[in-house]
Every structure is written in structure tokens, then in C-alpha cells.
CSV table of C-alpha atoms and ligand atoms in Angstrom, one decimal:
chain,number,residue,atom,x,y,z
G,1,MET,CA,60.6,88.4,97.3
G,2,PRO,CA,63.8,88.8,99.4
G,3,ALA,CA,62.5,91.7,101.5
G,4,GLU,CA,60.4,90.8,104.5
G,5,SER,CA,59.0,92.7,107.4
G,6,VAL,CA,58.3,91.7,111.0
G,7,LEU,CA,55.5,93.4,112.8
G,8,GLY,CA,54.1,93.2,116.3
G,9,LEU,CA,50.3,92.7,115.9
G,10,GLN,CA,49.3,93.7,119.5
G,11,TRP,CA,50.3,96.4,121.9
G,12,GLY,CA,54.1,95.9,121.7
G,13,ASP,CA,56.5,93.5,123.4
G,14,GLU,CA,55.2,90.5,121.4
G,15,GLY,CA,58.8,89.1,121.2
G,16,LYS,CA,59.8,90.8,117.9
G,17,GLY,CA,63.4,91.1,119.0
G,18,LYS,CA,63.8,87.3,119.4
G,19,ILE,CA,62.2,86.6,116.1
G,20,VAL,CA,64.1,89.3,114.2
G,21,ASP,CA,67.4,88.0,115.5
G,22,LEU,CA,66.4,84.5,114.5
G,23,LEU,CA,65.3,85.4,111.0
G,24,ALA,CA,68.3,87.8,110.5
G,25,GLN,CA,70.6,84.7,110.5
G,26,LYS,CA,69.8,84.5,106.8
G,27,ALA,CA,69.5,88.3,106.2
G,28,ASP,CA,72.0,90.5,104.5
G,29,TYR,CA,70.4,93.6,106.0
G,30,VAL,CA,68.2,94.2,109.0
G,31,VAL,CA,66.6,97.6,109.2
G,32,ARG,CA,64.9,99.7,111.9
G,33,TYR,CA,62.6,102.1,110.1
G,34,HIS,CA,60.3,103.9,112.6
G,35,GLY,CA,60.0,104.8,116.2
G,36,GLY,CA,62.7,105.5,118.7
G,37,ASN,CA,64.1,104.2,121.9
G,38,ASN,CA,60.7,103.8,123.3
G,39,ALA,CA,61.2,100.3,121.7
G,40,GLY,CA,62.9,97.7,123.8
G,41,HIS,CA,63.7,94.5,122.0
G,42,THR,CA,65.3,91.5,123.7
G,43,VAL,CA,67.6,88.9,122.2
G,44,VAL,CA,68.7,85.9,124.2
G,45,VAL,CA,71.7,83.9,122.9
G,46,GLY,CA,72.6,81.0,125.2
G,47,SER,CA,72.5,82.4,128.7
G,48,LYS,CA,73.2,86.0,127.6
G,49,LYS,CA,70.4,88.7,127.3
G,50,HIS,CA,70.8,91.6,125.0
G,51,PHE,CA,68.5,94.7,125.0
G,52,PHE,CA,68.2,96.9,121.9
G,53,HIS,CA,66.4,100.2,121.8
G,54,LEU,CA,67.7,101.7,118.5
G,55,ILE,CA,70.2,99.4,117.0
G,56,PRO,CA,68.5,96.7,114.9
G,57,CYS,CA,68.4,93.2,116.4
G,58,GLY,CA,70.3,90.7,114.2
G,59,ILE,CA,73.5,92.8,114.3
G,60,PHE,CA,75.3,89.8,115.9
G,61,HIS,CA,75.2,87.7,112.7
G,62,LYS,CA,78.5,87.9,110.9
G,63,ASN,CA,77.2,88.9,107.5
G,64,THR,CA,74.2,91.0,108.5
G,65,LYS,CA,74.4,94.8,108.1
G,66,ALA,CA,72.3,96.9,110.5
G,67,LEU,CA,70.6,100.0,109.2
G,68,ILE,CA,68.8,102.7,111.0
G,69,SER,CA,66.8,104.3,108.2
G,70,ASN,CA,65.1,107.7,107.9
G,71,GLY,CA,61.9,107.0,109.8
G,72,VAL,CA,63.7,106.4,113.1
G,73,ILE,CA,64.1,109.2,115.7
G,74,ILE,CA,67.4,109.1,117.5
G,75,ASP,CA,68.5,110.0,121.0
G,76,LEU,CA,72.2,110.2,120.5
G,77,GLU,CA,73.0,109.4,124.1
G,78,VAL,CA,71.1,106.1,123.9
G,79,LEU,CA,72.5,105.2,120.5
G,80,VAL,CA,76.1,105.8,121.7
G,81,ARG,CA,75.4,103.8,124.9
G,82,GLU,CA,74.1,100.9,122.8
G,83,MET,CA,77.1,101.1,120.5
G,84,ASP,CA,79.5,101.0,123.5
G,85,ILE,CA,77.8,97.9,124.8
G,86,LEU,CA,78.3,96.1,121.5
G,87,LEU,CA,81.9,97.4,121.2
G,88,LYS,CA,82.6,95.9,124.7
G,89,GLU,CA,81.3,92.6,123.3
G,90,LYS,CA,84.0,93.0,120.6
G,91,LEU,CA,81.6,93.6,117.8
G,92,ASN,CA,83.2,95.6,115.1
G,93,LEU,CA,80.6,98.2,114.0
G,94,LYS,CA,82.6,99.6,111.1
G,95,ASN,CA,81.0,98.7,107.8
G,96,LYS,CA,78.2,97.0,109.8
G,97,LEU,CA,76.1,99.8,111.3
G,98,PHE,CA,74.7,102.6,109.1
G,99,ILE,CA,72.6,105.6,110.1
G,100,SER,CA,70.5,107.7,107.7
G,101,PRO,CA,71.2,111.5,107.7
G,102,ARG,CA,67.5,111.9,107.5
G,103,CYS,CA,66.8,110.6,111.0
G,104,HIS,CA,65.4,113.2,113.3
G,105,LEU,CA,67.0,113.7,116.7
G,106,ILE,CA,65.3,113.4,120.1
G,107,LEU,CA,66.8,116.3,121.9
G,108,PRO,CA,67.0,117.0,125.7
G,109,TYR,CA,64.1,119.4,125.6
G,110,HIS,CA,61.9,116.7,123.9
G,111,LYS,CA,62.4,114.4,126.9
G,112,ASN,CA,61.6,117.2,129.4
G,113,LEU,CA,58.5,118.2,127.4
G,114,ASP,CA,57.3,114.6,127.3
G,115,ALA,CA,57.6,114.3,131.1
G,116,ALA,CA,56.1,117.8,131.7
G,117,TYR,CA,53.0,117.0,129.6
G,118,GLU,CA,52.6,113.7,131.3
G,119,ASN,CA,52.8,115.2,134.8
G,120,ALA,CA,50.4,118.0,133.8
G,121,ARG,CA,47.9,115.5,132.5
G,122,GLY,CA,47.5,114.2,136.0
G,123,ARG,CA,45.0,111.4,136.2
G,124,ASN,CA,44.5,111.6,132.4
G,125,LYS,CA,48.2,110.8,131.8
G,126,LEU,CA,48.9,108.5,128.8
G,127,GLY,CA,51.7,106.5,130.3
G,128,THR,CA,54.3,107.3,127.7
G,129,THR,CA,57.8,106.1,128.1
G,130,LYS,CA,59.0,109.7,128.6
G,131,ARG,CA,61.7,109.2,126.0
G,132,GLY,CA,60.6,112.3,124.1
G,133,ILE,CA,58.9,110.5,121.3
G,134,GLY,CA,55.7,112.5,120.9
G,135,PRO,CA,57.5,115.9,121.1
G,136,ALA,CA,60.3,114.9,118.7
G,137,TYR,CA,57.8,113.6,116.1
G,138,SER,CA,55.7,116.7,116.5
G,139,ASP,CA,58.7,118.9,115.9
G,140,LYS,CA,59.4,116.8,112.7
G,141,VAL,CA,55.9,117.5,111.5
G,142,SER,CA,55.9,121.2,112.4
G,143,TYR,CA,59.3,121.7,110.6
G,144,ASN,CA,61.0,122.4,113.9
G,145,GLY,CA,63.0,119.2,114.0
G,146,LEU,CA,66.8,118.8,113.8
G,147,ARG,CA,68.2,115.9,111.9
G,148,VAL,CA,71.4,113.8,111.8
G,149,TYR,CA,72.0,115.8,108.6
G,150,ASP,CA,72.2,119.0,110.6
G,151,LEU,CA,75.0,117.7,112.8
G,152,ALA,CA,77.4,117.8,109.9
G,153,ASP,CA,77.7,121.6,110.1
G,154,TRP,CA,78.3,122.4,113.8
G,155,ASN,CA,77.8,126.1,113.6
G,156,ASP,CA,74.5,125.8,111.9
G,157,PHE,CA,73.4,123.1,114.3
G,158,THR,CA,74.4,125.3,117.3
G,159,GLU,CA,72.3,128.1,115.9
G,160,LYS,CA,69.2,125.9,115.2
G,161,PHE,CA,69.5,124.1,118.5
G,162,THR,CA,69.7,127.3,120.4
G,163,PHE,CA,66.7,128.8,118.7
G,164,GLN,CA,64.6,125.7,119.4
G,165,ALA,CA,65.8,125.3,122.9
G,166,LYS,CA,65.0,128.9,123.8
G,167,ILE,CA,61.4,128.4,122.7
G,168,LYS,CA,61.1,125.0,124.4
G,169,ASN,CA,62.5,126.5,127.6
G,170,LYS,CA,59.7,129.1,127.6
G,171,ILE,CA,57.2,126.3,127.3
G,172,LEU,CA,58.9,124.3,130.0
G,173,LYS,CA,58.8,127.4,132.2
G,174,THR,CA,55.0,127.5,131.9
G,175,PHE,CA,54.9,124.0,133.2
G,176,GLY,CA,57.1,125.1,136.1
G,177,VAL,CA,59.8,122.7,134.9
G,178,LYS,CA,63.6,123.4,134.9
G,179,PRO,CA,64.7,124.6,131.5
G,180,VAL,CA,67.5,122.9,129.6
G,181,ASN,CA,71.0,124.3,129.9
G,182,ILE,CA,71.8,125.2,126.3
G,183,SER,CA,75.6,125.4,126.5
G,184,VAL,CA,75.9,122.2,128.6
G,185,GLU,CA,73.7,120.3,126.3
G,186,LEU,CA,75.5,121.5,123.2
G,187,LYS,CA,78.8,120.4,124.7
G,188,LYS,CA,77.4,116.9,125.3
G,189,LEU,CA,75.9,116.8,121.8
G,190,LYS,CA,79.1,117.8,120.2
G,191,LYS,CA,80.9,114.8,121.8
G,192,LEU,CA,78.1,112.4,120.8
G,193,ARG,CA,78.1,113.7,117.3
G,194,SER,CA,81.7,112.8,116.8
G,195,ARG,CA,80.9,109.2,117.8
G,196,ILE,CA,78.1,108.7,115.3
G,197,MET,CA,79.3,110.7,112.2
G,198,PRO,CA,81.5,107.8,110.9
G,199,PHE,CA,78.4,105.7,110.6
G,200,VAL,CA,76.2,108.1,108.7
G,201,LYS,CA,75.3,107.0,105.2
G,202,ASP,CA,72.4,107.3,102.8
G,203,THR,CA,70.5,104.2,103.7
G,204,PHE,CA,68.0,104.8,100.8
G,205,GLU,CA,70.6,103.9,98.2
G,206,MET,CA,71.9,101.0,100.3
G,207,ILE,CA,68.4,99.5,100.7
G,208,ASN,CA,67.4,100.0,97.0
G,209,ASP,CA,70.7,98.7,95.7
G,210,ALA,CA,70.3,95.6,98.0
G,211,ALA,CA,66.8,95.1,96.7
G,212,ALA,CA,67.9,95.4,93.1
G,213,LYS,CA,70.6,92.7,93.7
G,214,ARG,CA,67.9,90.5,95.4
G,215,LYS,CA,69.7,90.6,98.7
G,216,ARG,CA,67.7,89.6,101.8
G,217,ILE,CA,66.4,92.5,103.7
G,218,LEU,CA,64.6,92.2,107.0
G,219,PHE,CA,62.6,95.1,108.3
G,220,GLU,CA,62.3,95.2,112.1
G,221,GLY,CA,59.0,96.7,113.2
G,222,ALA,CA,58.8,98.4,116.6
G,223,HIS,CA,55.9,98.8,119.1
G,224,GLY,CA,52.7,97.1,117.9
G,225,ILE,CA,49.9,97.8,115.5
G,226,MET,CA,47.5,98.7,118.3
G,227,LEU,CA,49.8,101.7,119.1
G,228,ASP,CA,49.8,103.1,115.5
G,229,LEU,CA,49.4,106.8,115.5
G,230,ASP,CA,46.4,106.7,113.1
G,231,TRP,CA,44.9,103.3,113.9
G,232,SER,CA,45.1,103.1,117.7
G,233,PRO,CA,42.4,104.4,120.0
G,234,TYR,CA,44.0,107.8,119.9
G,235,PRO,CA,45.4,109.5,122.0
G,236,PHE,CA,46.6,106.1,123.5
G,237,ALA,CA,49.2,105.8,120.7
G,238,THR,CA,52.8,106.1,120.0
G,239,GLY,CA,54.2,108.8,117.7
G,240,SER,CA,54.9,106.8,114.6
G,241,ASN,CA,52.8,104.7,112.2
G,242,THR,CA,53.5,101.1,113.1
G,243,VAL,CA,51.6,99.6,110.1
G,244,VAL,CA,53.6,98.1,107.3
G,245,GLY,CA,53.2,101.3,105.2
G,246,SER,CA,56.0,102.7,107.3
G,247,VAL,CA,58.5,100.4,105.6
G,248,ASN,CA,58.0,102.5,102.5
G,249,THR,CA,58.0,106.0,104.2
G,250,GLY,CA,60.6,105.1,106.8
G,251,SER,CA,63.1,103.4,104.6
G,252,GLY,CA,62.5,104.3,101.0
G,253,LEU,CA,61.8,100.8,99.8
G,254,ALA,CA,58.8,100.8,97.4
G,255,TYR,CA,55.9,98.8,98.8
G,256,ARG,CA,55.7,96.4,95.8
G,257,GLN,CA,59.3,95.3,96.6
G,258,LEU,CA,58.2,93.9,100.0
G,259,GLY,CA,57.4,90.2,100.2
G,260,ASN,CA,56.4,88.4,103.3
G,261,VAL,CA,54.7,90.4,106.1
G,262,ILE,CA,55.3,88.3,109.2
G,263,GLY,CA,53.1,89.1,112.2
G,264,ILE,CA,54.2,88.3,115.7
G,265,VAL,CA,51.4,87.4,118.1
G,266,LYS,CA,52.0,86.8,121.8
G,267,ALA,CA,49.8,83.8,123.0
G,268,PHE,CA,48.2,86.3,125.4
G,269,THR,CA,48.1,90.1,125.6
G,270,SER,CA,50.1,92.7,127.3
G,271,ARG,CA,50.1,96.5,127.4
G,272,VAL,CA,52.3,99.1,129.1
G,273,GLY,CA,50.9,102.5,130.0
G,274,GLY,CA,47.4,103.8,129.8
G,275,GLY,CA,44.6,103.1,127.3
G,276,PRO,CA,41.8,100.5,126.9
G,277,LEU,CA,42.6,96.8,126.9
G,278,PRO,CA,39.4,94.9,126.4
G,279,THR,CA,40.6,91.5,127.6
G,280,GLU,CA,42.5,92.8,130.6
G,281,LEU,CA,42.9,90.4,133.6
G,282,HIS,CA,43.3,91.5,137.2
G,283,GLY,CA,44.3,89.8,140.3
G,284,ARG,CA,46.1,86.5,140.8
G,285,LEU,CA,45.8,85.1,137.3
G,286,ALA,CA,47.2,88.3,135.8
G,287,ASP,CA,50.0,88.4,138.4
G,288,ALA,CA,50.9,84.8,137.8
G,289,ILE,CA,51.1,85.3,134.0
G,290,ARG,CA,53.1,88.5,134.5
G,291,GLU,CA,55.6,86.8,136.8
G,292,ARG,CA,56.0,83.6,134.6
G,293,GLY,CA,56.3,85.7,131.5
G,294,GLY,CA,58.7,88.3,133.0
G,295,GLU,CA,56.2,90.9,131.8
G,296,TYR,CA,58.0,94.0,132.8
G,297,GLY,CA,58.9,96.7,130.3
G,298,THR,CA,62.3,96.3,128.5
G,299,THR,CA,62.6,100.1,128.3
G,300,THR,CA,61.0,101.4,131.5
G,301,GLY,CA,60.8,98.4,133.8
G,302,ARG,CA,57.1,99.1,134.3
G,303,ALA,CA,54.8,96.1,135.1
G,304,ARG,CA,52.9,95.2,131.9
G,305,ARG,CA,49.1,94.9,132.1
G,306,ILE,CA,48.0,91.4,131.1
G,307,GLY,CA,45.0,90.0,129.2
G,308,TRP,CA,43.7,87.1,127.2
G,309,LEU,CA,44.6,86.9,123.5
G,310,ASP,CA,42.4,89.3,121.6
G,311,LEU,CA,41.8,87.9,118.2
G,312,GLU,CA,39.3,90.7,117.3
G,313,ALA,CA,42.2,93.2,117.5
G,314,VAL,CA,44.7,90.9,115.9
G,315,ARG,CA,42.3,90.2,113.0
G,316,PHE,CA,42.3,94.0,112.4
G,317,SER,CA,46.2,93.9,112.4
G,318,CYS,CA,46.3,91.1,109.9
G,319,LYS,CA,43.9,92.9,107.6
G,320,ILE,CA,45.5,96.3,107.6
G,321,ASN,CA,49.0,94.9,107.0
G,322,ASN,CA,48.0,92.0,104.8
G,323,VAL,CA,50.0,89.7,107.1
G,324,ASN,CA,50.7,86.4,105.4
G,325,GLU,CA,52.7,84.5,108.1
G,326,LEU,CA,52.3,84.4,111.8
G,327,VAL,CA,54.7,83.6,114.6
G,328,ILE,CA,53.1,82.8,117.9
G,329,THR,CA,55.3,83.6,120.9
G,330,LYS,CA,55.4,82.8,124.6
G,331,LEU,CA,53.1,79.8,124.3
G,332,ASP,CA,55.2,78.2,127.1
G,333,ILE,CA,53.9,80.8,129.5
G,334,LEU,CA,50.4,79.4,129.3
G,335,SER,CA,51.3,75.9,130.5
G,336,GLY,CA,49.6,74.9,133.7
G,337,LEU,CA,46.3,77.0,133.3
G,338,LEU,CA,43.1,75.1,133.7
G,339,GLU,CA,41.5,77.0,130.9
G,340,ILE,CA,42.5,79.6,128.4
G,341,LYS,CA,40.2,82.2,126.9
G,342,VAL,CA,40.4,83.8,123.5
G,343,CYS,CA,38.5,86.8,122.5
G,344,THR,CA,36.7,86.3,119.1
G,345,GLY,CA,34.7,89.5,119.0
G,346,TYR,CA,33.3,92.5,120.9
G,347,THR,CA,29.8,93.6,121.8
G,348,LEU,CA,28.8,97.1,123.0
G,349,ASN,CA,25.4,97.6,124.5
G,350,GLY,CA,24.4,94.1,123.3
G,351,ARG,CA,25.5,94.8,119.7
G,352,LYS,CA,28.4,93.3,117.8
G,353,ILE,CA,31.2,95.9,117.2
G,354,HIS,CA,34.6,95.7,115.5
G,355,TYR,CA,37.9,97.0,116.9
G,356,SER,CA,38.1,99.5,114.0
G,357,ASP,CA,34.7,101.0,114.9
G,358,CYS,CA,35.9,102.0,118.3
G,359,GLY,CA,37.4,105.2,119.7
G,360,TYR,CA,39.1,104.9,123.1
G,361,LYS,CA,35.8,105.5,124.9
G,362,GLU,CA,34.0,102.6,123.1
G,363,LEU,CA,37.0,100.3,123.4
G,364,ALA,CA,37.0,100.8,127.1
G,365,LYS,CA,33.4,99.7,127.3
G,366,VAL,CA,33.3,96.7,124.9
G,367,LYS,CA,32.5,93.3,126.2
G,368,PRO,CA,34.8,90.6,124.8
G,369,VAL,CA,33.1,87.4,123.5
G,370,TYR,CA,35.3,84.5,124.6
G,371,LYS,CA,35.9,81.0,123.3
G,372,ILE,CA,37.2,78.8,126.1
G,373,PHE,CA,39.9,76.2,125.6
G,374,PRO,CA,41.0,73.6,128.0
G,375,GLY,CA,44.6,74.2,129.2
G,376,TRP,CA,47.6,71.8,129.4
G,377,ILE,CA,49.9,71.1,132.3
G,378,GLU,CA,53.0,70.0,130.5
G,379,ASP,CA,56.1,72.3,130.3
G,380,ILE,CA,56.4,72.7,126.5
G,381,SER,CA,59.6,74.8,126.5
G,382,GLY,CA,61.7,71.8,125.4
G,383,ILE,CA,59.4,70.7,122.6
G,384,ARG,CA,60.6,71.4,119.0
G,385,LYS,CA,58.0,69.6,116.8
G,386,PHE,CA,54.4,70.6,116.4
G,387,SER,CA,53.2,66.9,116.6
G,388,LYS,CA,54.9,66.6,120.1
G,389,LEU,CA,52.9,69.4,121.6
G,390,PRO,CA,49.9,68.5,123.9
G,391,LYS,CA,46.6,68.1,122.0
G,392,GLU,CA,45.1,71.1,123.8
G,393,CYS,CA,48.0,73.2,122.7
G,394,ARG,CA,47.7,72.2,119.1
G,395,ASP,CA,44.0,72.9,119.2
G,396,TYR,CA,44.7,76.4,120.5
G,397,LEU,CA,47.2,77.1,117.7
G,398,ASN,CA,45.1,75.6,115.0
G,399,PHE,CA,42.2,77.8,116.1
G,400,ILE,CA,44.3,80.9,116.0
G,401,GLY,CA,45.6,80.2,112.5
G,402,LYS,CA,42.1,79.3,111.2
G,403,PHE,CA,40.4,82.2,112.8
G,404,LEU,CA,42.9,84.7,111.3
G,405,GLY,CA,43.1,82.9,108.0
G,406,VAL,CA,46.9,83.1,108.1
G,407,LYS,CA,49.4,80.2,108.3
G,408,ILE,CA,51.6,79.9,111.3
G,409,LYS,CA,55.3,79.9,110.4
G,410,PHE,CA,56.5,78.6,113.8
G,411,VAL,CA,55.9,78.9,117.5
G,412,SER,CA,58.2,80.3,120.1
G,413,VAL,CA,58.3,78.5,123.4
G,414,GLY,CA,61.2,80.2,125.2
G,415,ALA,CA,63.3,83.4,125.1
G,416,GLU,CA,66.4,81.7,123.8
G,417,ARG,CA,67.1,82.0,120.0
G,418,ASN,CA,66.5,78.3,119.3
G,419,ALA,CA,63.5,77.6,121.5
G,420,ASN,CA,61.0,77.2,118.7
G,421,VAL,CA,58.5,74.6,117.5
G,422,LYS,CA,58.5,73.9,113.8
G,423,PHE,CA,55.3,73.2,111.9
E,1,GDP,P1,59.6,93.1,121.7
E,1,GDP,O1,59.6,94.5,122.2
E,1,GDP,O2,58.5,92.6,120.9
E,1,GDP,O3,61.0,92.7,121.1
E,1,GDP,O4,59.5,92.2,123.1
E,1,GDP,P2,60.3,92.4,124.5
E,1,GDP,O5,61.7,92.0,124.3
E,1,GDP,O6,60.1,93.8,125.0
E,1,GDP,O7,59.6,91.4,125.4
E,1,GDP,C1,59.5,90.0,125.1
E,1,GDP,C2,60.1,89.3,126.3
E,1,GDP,O8,59.7,87.9,126.2
E,1,GDP,C3,61.6,89.3,126.4
E,1,GDP,O9,62.0,89.2,127.7
E,1,GDP,C4,62.0,88.1,125.6
E,1,GDP,O10,63.2,87.6,125.9
E,1,GDP,C5,60.9,87.1,126.0
E,1,GDP,N1,60.5,86.1,125.0
E,1,GDP,C6,60.3,86.2,123.7
E,1,GDP,N2,59.8,85.1,123.2
E,1,GDP,C7,59.6,84.2,124.2
E,1,GDP,C8,59.0,82.9,124.3
E,1,GDP,O11,58.5,82.3,123.4
E,1,GDP,N3,58.9,82.4,125.6
E,1,GDP,C9,59.3,83.1,126.7
E,1,GDP,N4,59.2,82.5,127.9
E,1,GDP,N5,59.9,84.3,126.6
E,1,GDP,C10,60.0,84.9,125.4
E,2,IMO,P1,58.4,97.6,121.6
E,2,IMO,O1,59.0,97.9,120.3
E,2,IMO,C1,55.2,98.5,124.5
E,2,IMO,C2,53.7,102.6,124.5
E,2,IMO,C3,54.0,103.3,125.8
E,2,IMO,C4,52.8,104.2,126.0
E,2,IMO,C5,52.5,104.6,124.5
E,2,IMO,C6,53.1,106.0,124.1
E,2,IMO,O2,59.3,97.2,122.7
E,2,IMO,O3,57.2,96.6,121.4
E,2,IMO,P2,55.6,106.8,123.7
E,2,IMO,O4,56.7,106.8,124.7
E,2,IMO,O5,55.8,105.9,122.6
E,2,IMO,O6,55.1,108.1,123.4
E,2,IMO,O7,54.4,106.1,124.6
E,2,IMO,O8,53.2,103.6,123.7
E,2,IMO,N1,54.8,102.0,123.8
E,2,IMO,C7,55.2,100.7,123.9
E,2,IMO,N2,54.7,99.7,124.7
E,2,IMO,N3,56.3,98.2,123.7
E,2,IMO,C8,56.8,99.2,122.9
E,2,IMO,O9,57.8,99.0,122.0
E,2,IMO,C9,56.3,100.5,123.0
E,2,IMO,N4,56.5,101.7,122.4
E,2,IMO,C10,55.6,102.6,122.9
E,2,IMO,O10,54.1,102.3,126.9
E,2,IMO,O11,51.7,103.4,126.4
E,3,MG,MG1,59.6,95.6,123.9
């Protein structure tokens, strides 16, 4: 099947950007199909780092077209900023980047509302990225959203935006927050609109034509399965469904057309923002892993929380997405540890409990059951063959593959595109 999807199987930041860029070398199309610029995906080519929030990774490859399909919500300012960075790098976006008219817009009042709700929640705040994700998706669901489609008719857009902004300003007022200046924002939006309109095209037809011609399509998942709107310990979620079903709803490709589902698993765990994290580490060990791994948010710069690999949670991710290939990332970061723990299950009040049985209150209380592996001292970042990895490292990988019942495609041992260990 020439259509494949890449999903993060944990709480985000698994290294999806690197892997999508790598796999996109052979892809005709790479598609972002859900989420917004709460995503931060990093691609390292040689000594150069590139950060993507909305534009699909893999756009650098000569023959790969980059599509933002209908499930994505777009902050025009962020998109245009990202386009400008690529244009500065002399990348011609014409006939390369395509944006669905069905994409909903993240508008200025959504960002203000996100921040206002977070501030009002006080000690119960969720730790959102404050990019307006929840409010923009809730407007979509309540038929109050504005889409890229609406930008085509400026008078109509002005009327709809003004109507929505007036209502949102009333809500912002109740929070004691400054309202948005409607005419100033409209001026900005008009300018941004002129930049993106040349790239607007029906991505549904493009994707389905490509599938019919057996072109290679790579779907770039954002966030992580543990942040899925339905399957997370709600409300510690993001605004979109991160499970593989979103490929269908967010791009229009029928699910039976999808082949490999490739799950990305970081060799340990990280999480940004609030919410339970059963295997969380604190103190010097967490700090050391964070520093070595550069575990700071690509979008917000926040320090990521760190934990041991949680295979109880990842097993759930494999099941719900029918993952058939794994890529393990950041294994190099674990070099030098005396021992490495892996969570193989949870107990609550002395009884076995599964990830899927837990609401956020239970998940905050579960006790991880650990299997302990001896560590390895060697720097493995220069190794390219599985047989050359230290025995302890191979044992760790073999256990993960066996426990999850999914074959490991390859292992990433560095941020750079080519730092990979083949099996
Ligand atoms: P994403 O959101 O899943 O695309 O991940 P992020 O880009 O937010 O965070 C992953 C970070 O780890 C980035 O800084 C990557 O450059 C880096 N990275 C990815 N894979 C590896 C790896 O195997 N080893 C190391 N050391 N860094 C990696
Ligand atoms: P990538 O694609 C890590 C988290 C936020 C917060 C929660 C809700 O880079 O892996 P939101 O702004 O989405 O309403 O915040 O979701 N979150 C992510 N954490 N990586 C991401 O994306 C994330 N996208 C959302 O930190 O806890
Ligand atoms: Mg990220």
C-alpha cells in the first residue's frame, strides 16, 4: 500500500519530524492532516535545524509535495512566517505547498480565549500551548468557525469575523482581558490572506488522485496518542483526535487505502504541560536526561517533564492504531545510565489496571510495574548497524519489540537525518 502514516505513540515530541523528513525522501506527497501550530517538529539536515509547526516536514525533498489538508487548523500569521523562512532558504513553494479550503482558522480571539481560560483555571490549569487550539476547534464544532474557504469573499469574511469577534470580546471582558481590536485584526488578516490564497487547492482530490495512481503518500501525525481528544485522560488532551482514524476525517483518504501505520516511540517518556505521567522522574536523573536530550518544547520552549518508557501506555497506542512498524528514537540519550527501567503495567490499590481503564484521577495514582535493564556506557550515536550496538542496548530494543508484538523498522540515535541504526 503506498500510503503510510507516522504517529507519535506517547505524549508528543517523539521525534516525528525527523522520521517524517527521512521517510519523505521517497514520498510523492507528505500531508499534515490534524492539529495546528501547537505541534513543533524538528528536522536536522547536516548542521542546520529547521522547525515546523504547520508546514509538513519533508518539504525539502525535490519531488515531494506538501499538503495541509482539511483537519488542520491554521493560524495564518504562523503559516506565513513559516513560508517566509522557507522562501529565504530559496525553496520555491509554487506547485509544492497546497492548503485545503476546508481548514478552519485560528483567529486572534481564539489565542486570547485560550490564555484567558488557562489563567482563570489557576492551579488547575492544563498547560496548553496557548496557541488557541481548544477554542478554535470548539468553534468548529459549534458552527462558529471561519475557514480558509471564507477568506475568498472578503466582505463576507469581514461580516462573519466581526460578528464572532464581538461575541468573543464580551467573553474576554468577563475574564477581565483586553478585547481584540476588530479593525486592526481585519487589516492584518487581509494582508495574510493575500499571501496564502495562491496555495489554496482542494487537497481531497489531490490525495485521492494520488492514491488511485499508487503514488506514495506519507501522513504526518502531530502530537501523540496520549493527547487524543477522546482517548487521553481528559481534560489533559489536545483539541484533535491524534489516532490514525484522523487520516480519514482529516484528509479524505478512505481508511482501507492506508497501508503501514508507523509508530514513533521515544526510548524514554516526555510530556509538556499538566496531566498525569505515571513513570515521571524527578530530581537529578530527570534533569540529566532533559539536558542530554534537549527536552525543551519546540513550540513553547517549556522544560519537558521526563519519565521512563511506559510500555503499558504504548501498548494501548499500538492497539488502537493497529501499528505495524515501530521506530525507536533518542536511544543515544540513554547511554551512560547504570540501569534503565521500563514500565510493563500499572497497579492501583494493589490491583492490575490498564491505561484504558483510567481517568485522569486514576492515572495520577497508578503504580508502574518496572522491569529493570542494565545500562550501557558507550556513545552509540555513531553506530549504524544493529549488530554493532552494545548487548544491553540490543536486549532493551528486543524487549520493546517483543512486548509490543510489533517489528522495529529502525532506531534513531541522533537528531541528524542520517543518524539511524538499521535492523
Ligand atoms: P516531534 O514533535 O515528535 O517532531 O519532536 P520534536 O522535534 O518536538 O522533539 C524531538 C527532538 O529530539 C528534536 O530536537 C529532534 O531534533 C531531536 N531528535 C529526534 N530524534 C533524535 C535522536 O534519535 N537522538 C537525539 N539525540 N535527538 C533526536
Ligand atoms: P508535537 O506534534 C507535546 C500538549 C500541550 C498541553 C496539551 C494541550 O510537537 O508532538 P493545546 O495547546 O494542544 O491545547 O495543549 O497538549 N501538546 C503537545 N505536547 N508535543 C506536541 O506536539 C503537543 N501538542 C499539544 O503541551 O499539555
Ligand atoms: Mg514537538
